[in-house]
Short mmCIF file of C-alpha atoms in Angstrom, two decimals:
data_model
loop_
_atom_site.label_atom_id
_atom_site.label_comp_id
_atom_site.label_asym_id
_atom_site.label_seq_id
_atom_site.Cartn_x
_atom_site.Cartn_y
_atom_site.Cartn_z
CA MET A 1 94.67 -32.78 -36.05
CA SER A 2 94.38 -32.04 -32.35
CA ASP A 3 98.05 -31.01 -32.02
CA GLU A 4 98.03 -28.71 -35.08
CA THR A 5 99.78 -25.38 -34.43
CA VAL A 6 99.39 -22.15 -36.38
CA THR A 7 101.14 -18.79 -36.16
CA HIS A 8 99.69 -15.35 -36.86
CA ARG A 9 101.69 -12.11 -36.84
CA LEU A 10 100.28 -8.62 -36.36
CA THR A 11 102.35 -5.53 -37.09
CA THR A 12 102.98 -3.23 -34.13
CA GLU A 13 103.91 -0.26 -36.34
CA GLY A 14 102.73 2.98 -34.76
CA ALA A 15 101.86 1.33 -31.44
CA ASP A 16 103.37 2.27 -28.10
CA LEU A 17 104.94 -1.03 -27.06
CA LEU A 18 104.92 -0.29 -23.32
CA THR A 19 101.19 0.44 -23.48
CA LEU A 20 100.65 -2.71 -25.51
CA ALA A 21 102.62 -5.04 -23.24
CA GLY A 22 101.70 -3.45 -19.93
CA VAL A 23 103.74 -3.43 -16.74
CA ASN A 24 105.87 -6.59 -16.61
CA ASP A 25 104.10 -7.76 -19.79
CA GLU A 26 100.84 -8.19 -17.83
CA ASN A 27 98.68 -7.44 -20.88
CA LEU A 28 100.38 -10.10 -23.01
CA ILE A 29 100.21 -12.60 -20.15
CA GLN A 30 96.49 -11.92 -19.74
CA LEU A 31 95.89 -12.33 -23.49
CA SER A 32 97.62 -15.69 -23.39
CA ARG A 33 95.72 -16.77 -20.27
CA ILE A 34 92.24 -16.04 -21.65
CA THR A 35 92.81 -17.42 -25.14
CA GLY A 36 95.28 -20.26 -24.72
CA ALA A 37 97.55 -18.85 -27.43
CA LYS A 38 101.24 -18.22 -26.90
CA VAL A 39 101.90 -14.48 -27.22
CA SER A 40 105.26 -12.90 -27.96
CA LEU A 41 106.32 -9.36 -28.79
CA ARG A 42 109.46 -9.05 -30.88
CA GLY A 43 110.55 -6.04 -32.90
CA GLU A 44 107.62 -4.78 -34.95
CA ALA A 45 105.48 -7.90 -34.66
CA LEU A 46 103.05 -9.34 -32.13
CA THR A 47 103.06 -13.09 -32.70
CA LEU A 48 100.24 -15.45 -31.72
CA THR A 49 100.98 -19.17 -31.76
CA GLY A 50 98.86 -22.17 -30.80
CA ALA A 51 95.86 -24.23 -31.76
CA PRO A 52 93.79 -22.66 -34.59
CA ALA A 53 90.85 -21.97 -32.26
CA ALA A 54 93.09 -20.24 -29.71
CA VAL A 55 94.77 -18.06 -32.33
CA ASP A 56 91.41 -17.19 -33.89
CA ARG A 57 90.16 -16.09 -30.48
CA ALA A 58 93.30 -14.12 -29.69
CA THR A 59 93.56 -12.25 -33.00
CA PRO A 60 90.63 -9.78 -32.66
CA ILE A 61 91.53 -9.09 -29.03
CA ALA A 62 95.15 -8.43 -29.98
CA GLN A 63 94.00 -6.13 -32.79
CA ARG A 64 91.96 -4.04 -30.37
CA MET A 65 94.92 -3.92 -27.99
CA LEU A 66 97.05 -2.60 -30.85
CA ASP A 67 94.42 0.01 -31.71
CA ALA A 68 94.48 1.24 -28.11
CA ALA A 69 98.30 1.29 -28.05
CA ARG A 70 98.39 3.31 -31.27
CA GLN A 71 96.06 5.89 -29.75
CA MET A 72 98.04 5.92 -26.48
CA LEU A 73 94.89 4.97 -24.57
CA PRO A 74 95.15 3.35 -21.12
CA LEU A 75 95.40 -0.43 -21.36
CA THR A 76 95.63 -2.77 -18.38
CA ALA A 77 95.28 -6.50 -17.82
CA ASP A 78 91.68 -5.90 -16.67
CA ASP A 79 91.01 -4.11 -19.97
CA VAL A 80 92.36 -7.13 -21.87
CA LEU A 81 90.11 -9.42 -19.83
CA ARG A 82 87.15 -7.19 -20.69
CA LEU A 83 88.05 -7.24 -24.39
CA GLY A 84 88.09 -11.02 -24.21
CA GLU A 85 84.64 -11.14 -22.64
CA GLU A 86 83.26 -8.74 -25.27
CA SER A 87 84.82 -10.80 -28.06
CA HIS A 88 83.27 -13.96 -26.63
CA THR A 89 79.83 -12.30 -26.47
CA ASP A 90 80.06 -10.92 -30.00
CA GLY A 91 81.26 -14.27 -31.30
CA ASN A 92 78.11 -15.90 -29.95
CA GLY A 93 75.94 -13.37 -31.67
CA THR A 94 74.55 -12.04 -28.41
CA GLY A 95 76.21 -8.64 -28.44
CA ALA A 96 73.80 -5.74 -28.54
CA PRO A 97 74.14 -3.44 -31.55
CA GLY A 98 75.40 0.03 -30.85
CA PRO A 99 78.29 2.43 -31.34
CA ALA A 100 81.73 0.87 -31.43
CA VAL A 101 83.78 1.32 -28.27
CA GLY A 102 86.64 3.05 -30.07
CA SER A 103 84.62 5.02 -32.62
CA ASP A 104 84.97 8.77 -33.06
CA GLU A 105 81.37 9.35 -32.01
CA THR A 106 82.08 8.11 -28.48
CA ARG A 107 85.51 9.66 -27.97
CA ILE A 108 85.73 12.72 -25.72
CA VAL A 109 88.69 15.02 -26.37
CA LEU A 110 89.32 17.32 -23.42
CA PRO A 111 91.37 20.47 -24.05
CA GLY A 112 94.13 21.39 -21.65
CA VAL A 113 94.83 17.92 -20.27
CA ARG A 114 96.11 16.24 -23.45
CA ARG A 115 94.00 13.16 -23.01
CA ILE A 116 91.16 11.33 -24.66
CA ILE A 117 88.37 9.74 -22.66
CA GLN A 118 86.45 6.99 -24.33
CA PRO A 119 84.17 4.16 -23.22
CA LYS A 120 85.75 0.82 -22.43
CA THR A 121 82.63 -1.29 -22.90
CA PRO A 122 79.73 -1.34 -25.40
CA GLY A 123 77.39 -0.40 -22.55
CA GLN A 124 79.41 2.72 -21.83
CA ALA A 125 79.50 3.60 -25.53
CA ALA A 126 75.70 3.35 -25.73
CA TYR A 127 75.43 5.49 -22.58
CA LEU A 128 77.50 8.30 -24.13
CA SER A 129 75.49 8.17 -27.35
CA LEU A 130 72.27 8.43 -25.37
CA ILE A 131 73.57 11.50 -23.52
CA ALA A 132 74.47 13.13 -26.83
CA GLU A 133 71.00 12.46 -28.26
CA ASN A 134 68.72 13.36 -25.32
CA ASP A 135 68.16 16.34 -23.03
CA ILE A 136 67.62 14.13 -19.97
CA VAL A 137 69.37 10.80 -19.45
CA VAL A 138 69.02 8.48 -16.49
CA GLY A 139 72.01 6.17 -16.05
CA ILE A 140 71.37 3.26 -13.68
CA GLY A 141 73.96 0.68 -12.71
CA PRO A 142 76.32 -0.67 -10.06
CA ALA A 143 79.42 0.97 -8.66
CA GLY A 144 82.42 1.26 -10.94
CA THR A 145 80.59 1.43 -14.26
CA GLY A 146 81.62 5.02 -15.00
CA LYS A 147 78.11 6.49 -14.76
CA THR A 148 79.24 9.74 -13.16
CA TYR A 149 82.74 9.93 -14.58
CA LEU A 150 81.56 9.75 -18.19
CA ALA A 151 78.74 12.23 -17.53
CA VAL A 152 81.24 14.72 -16.06
CA ALA A 153 83.48 14.21 -19.10
CA MET A 154 80.56 15.01 -21.40
CA ALA A 155 79.80 18.11 -19.31
CA VAL A 156 83.41 19.36 -19.43
CA GLU A 157 83.50 18.83 -23.19
CA ALA A 158 80.20 20.72 -23.64
CA LEU A 159 81.58 23.61 -21.59
CA ALA A 160 84.87 23.66 -23.51
CA ARG A 161 83.02 23.71 -26.84
CA LYS A 162 80.73 26.48 -25.54
CA ARG A 163 77.59 24.40 -25.95
CA VAL A 164 76.67 25.44 -22.40
CA ARG A 165 77.82 28.28 -20.17
CA ARG A 166 78.11 26.36 -16.91
CA ILE A 167 78.14 22.99 -15.22
CA VAL A 168 76.09 22.18 -12.15
CA LEU A 169 76.90 19.02 -10.19
CA ALA A 170 74.58 17.98 -7.37
CA ARG A 171 74.37 15.14 -4.87
CA PRO A 172 71.98 14.35 -2.03
CA ALA A 173 73.77 14.55 1.33
CA VAL A 174 71.61 11.76 2.70
CA GLU A 175 74.50 9.67 3.97
CA ALA A 176 75.24 12.30 6.63
CA GLY A 177 71.83 12.10 8.26
CA GLU A 178 71.63 13.72 11.69
CA SER A 179 75.37 13.21 12.20
CA LEU A 180 76.03 16.06 9.76
CA GLY A 181 75.78 18.56 12.61
CA PHE A 182 78.57 16.87 14.53
CA LEU A 183 81.12 17.36 11.75
CA PRO A 184 83.50 20.34 12.21
CA GLY A 185 83.33 23.51 10.13
CA ASP A 186 80.61 25.51 8.42
CA LEU A 187 77.84 24.00 6.31
CA GLN A 188 79.98 23.81 3.16
CA ALA A 189 82.75 22.03 5.06
CA LYS A 190 80.20 19.58 6.44
CA VAL A 191 78.82 18.59 3.04
CA ASP A 192 82.10 18.67 1.07
CA PRO A 193 83.00 15.04 1.95
CA TYR A 194 79.82 13.89 0.19
CA LEU A 195 80.66 15.93 -2.90
CA ARG A 196 84.31 14.84 -3.07
CA PRO A 197 83.80 12.24 -5.89
CA LEU A 198 82.58 15.05 -8.14
CA TYR A 199 85.64 17.18 -7.34
CA ASP A 200 87.86 14.16 -8.05
CA ALA A 201 86.28 13.63 -11.48
CA LEU A 202 86.82 17.29 -12.38
CA ASP A 203 90.43 17.21 -11.19
CA ASP A 204 91.04 14.33 -13.58
CA MET A 205 89.67 16.22 -16.58
CA MET A 206 90.80 19.83 -16.19
CA PRO A 207 94.04 21.56 -15.18
CA PRO A 208 93.91 22.37 -11.43
CA GLU A 209 94.12 26.12 -11.95
CA ARG A 210 91.19 25.99 -14.38
CA VAL A 211 89.08 24.00 -11.93
CA ILE A 212 89.78 26.54 -9.17
CA LYS A 213 88.92 29.49 -11.40
CA ALA A 214 85.74 27.83 -12.69
CA LEU A 215 84.57 27.12 -9.13
CA GLU A 216 85.37 30.67 -7.99
CA THR A 217 83.45 32.23 -10.90
CA ARG A 218 80.63 29.66 -10.52
CA VAL A 219 81.07 28.48 -14.09
CA ILE A 220 81.19 25.12 -12.33
CA GLU A 221 79.04 24.65 -9.26
CA ILE A 222 79.13 21.63 -6.96
CA ALA A 223 76.40 21.63 -4.35
CA PRO A 224 74.05 19.46 -2.29
CA LEU A 225 70.76 18.75 -4.02
CA ALA A 226 68.87 20.83 -1.46
CA TYR A 227 70.60 23.95 -2.81
CA MET A 228 68.78 23.56 -6.15
CA ARG A 229 65.33 24.51 -4.83
CA GLY A 230 63.82 27.64 -6.36
CA ARG A 231 66.39 27.97 -9.14
CA THR A 232 66.20 27.80 -12.93
CA LEU A 233 69.20 26.10 -14.50
CA ALA A 234 69.41 27.51 -18.03
CA ASP A 235 72.23 27.04 -20.55
CA ALA A 236 73.75 24.42 -18.26
CA PHE A 237 74.89 20.82 -18.14
CA VAL A 238 73.42 19.49 -14.91
CA ILE A 239 74.35 16.20 -13.25
CA LEU A 240 72.57 14.63 -10.30
CA ASP A 241 74.78 11.94 -8.81
CA GLU A 242 73.74 9.21 -6.32
CA SER A 243 70.13 9.92 -7.28
CA GLN A 244 68.89 6.78 -5.54
CA ASN A 245 69.17 8.84 -2.36
CA ALA A 246 66.92 11.64 -3.64
CA THR A 247 63.38 11.53 -2.32
CA THR A 248 60.36 11.70 -4.60
CA ALA A 249 59.91 15.40 -3.81
CA GLN A 250 63.59 16.18 -4.34
CA MET A 251 63.66 14.38 -7.68
CA LYS A 252 60.62 16.29 -8.96
CA MET A 253 62.18 19.53 -7.74
CA PHE A 254 65.43 18.75 -9.56
CA LEU A 255 63.81 17.79 -12.85
CA THR A 256 61.69 20.94 -12.91
CA ARG A 257 64.79 23.17 -12.52
CA LEU A 258 65.84 22.51 -16.12
CA GLY A 259 65.85 25.65 -18.26
CA VAL A 260 66.42 26.56 -21.91
CA ASN A 261 69.42 24.95 -23.65
CA SER A 262 70.15 22.67 -20.72
CA LYS A 263 70.94 18.99 -20.44
CA ALA A 264 70.60 16.79 -17.36
CA VAL A 265 72.15 13.44 -16.51
CA ILE A 266 70.85 11.54 -13.48
CA THR A 267 72.96 8.68 -12.18
CA GLY A 268 72.19 6.12 -9.52
CA ASP A 269 72.55 2.61 -8.17
CA LYS A 270 69.31 1.02 -7.00
CA THR A 271 71.21 -1.44 -4.82
CA GLN A 272 72.68 1.31 -2.62
CA ILE A 273 69.69 3.28 -1.35
CA ASP A 274 70.46 4.97 1.98
CA LEU A 275 67.09 6.64 2.51
CA PRO A 276 65.05 5.78 5.61
CA SER A 277 62.69 2.90 4.90
CA ARG A 278 59.66 5.19 4.97
CA GLU A 279 61.05 7.33 2.14
CA GLN A 280 60.65 6.24 -1.47
CA SER A 281 63.61 6.70 -3.80
CA GLY A 282 62.95 9.30 -6.49
CA LEU A 283 65.10 7.28 -8.89
CA ILE A 284 62.82 4.26 -8.67
CA GLU A 285 59.77 6.46 -9.15
CA ILE A 286 61.01 8.23 -12.30
CA GLU A 287 62.00 4.86 -13.70
CA ARG A 288 58.33 3.99 -13.50
CA ILE A 289 56.63 7.23 -14.58
CA LEU A 290 59.01 8.85 -17.12
CA GLN A 291 59.63 5.91 -19.44
CA GLY A 292 58.60 6.58 -23.04
CA ILE A 293 58.82 10.39 -22.93
CA ASP A 294 60.56 11.74 -26.02
CA GLY A 295 63.85 13.38 -25.07
CA ILE A 296 64.30 11.32 -21.89
CA GLY A 297 66.56 8.30 -22.17
CA PHE A 298 67.14 5.47 -19.70
CA HIS A 299 70.30 3.41 -19.85
CA TYR A 300 71.15 0.40 -17.71
CA LEU A 301 74.77 -0.49 -17.05
CA SER A 302 75.67 -3.88 -15.57
CA ASP A 303 78.56 -5.65 -13.90
CA ALA A 304 79.93 -6.21 -17.42
CA ASP A 305 80.56 -2.43 -17.57
CA VAL A 306 82.57 -2.26 -14.35
CA ILE A 307 85.95 -0.71 -15.16
CA ARG A 308 87.53 -0.85 -11.72
CA HIS A 309 89.50 -3.84 -10.50
CA ARG A 310 88.14 -7.10 -11.94
CA LEU A 311 87.27 -8.23 -8.40
CA VAL A 312 84.70 -5.43 -8.19
CA ARG A 313 82.66 -7.22 -10.85
CA ASP A 314 82.93 -10.49 -8.97
CA ILE A 315 81.86 -8.78 -5.74
CA ILE A 316 78.82 -7.20 -7.43
CA LYS A 317 77.84 -10.59 -8.87
CA ALA A 318 78.23 -12.24 -5.46
CA TYR A 319 75.94 -9.69 -3.80
CA ALA A 320 73.41 -10.06 -6.61
CA ARG A 321 73.39 -13.84 -6.17
CA ASP A 322 72.97 -13.50 -2.43
CA ALA A 323 70.03 -11.12 -2.93
CA GLY A 324 68.52 -13.42 -5.57
CA THR A 325 68.57 -10.68 -8.22
CA GLU A 326 71.02 -12.24 -10.66
#
């Protein structure tokens, strides 16, 4: 019957109810909006009511929300929307196989900050697994997909577990161009604005005093890509961010710095190349010439992996449509 109604109750035992419901119940409202089921939270039960199809769609999403709330993981309305999209994909049999988003193998436990970082999409989970399995990983995708953030998390974990002795984070300072000389301060002060996203990621993963000490003792080094020339980076976790702005020569220079017991992650967005038109992006070149080499992994993140505001995904899609690349 078309007006048939069913009810399904899930226990909330062990779950943080504020995390589950969200601010002003935004998570429950979002679950109801995307599934069509009525959602209520009372006592130790999350109740789903509605048409059988709506309740069937809401149940696995609600279960994953409960799992996150039990682990005290961040959960927002955008996360619920993403869970709904993943559930829809999996239900159609089009989901790519890979590590589960909440599995132990993709969870990063960072000492000192009492938090767990884990992927929020299957694409991010596959990205972390690839980093764990390869010495060089190239992560390509649009803004907001966590390419750099997750790589820095892996680097901090490797340092904490003494798998490496230092972390080196590099970025081309291409955006500055000739205007770099007009900025106040010494050379480090001039390039610091272009390295700020790397500092921000570190600040989110380590106690401030530990970050300061690590930078002072050069256990962690954040520098423009040009500073890498002539060095050998051994026993290190090395990240090259914004690699689409590295020239062919710079990219080759960076890749040949890698020493014994080192791992490198190269991140970039091919839609945001700031190089002069006469310069070829080193990221595009390595995508062509390094495919198939054992120990080098390529991973492509998409707008489905964007974990910023949901509108960021819509904006990326709109630009892709306008450029005819979608």
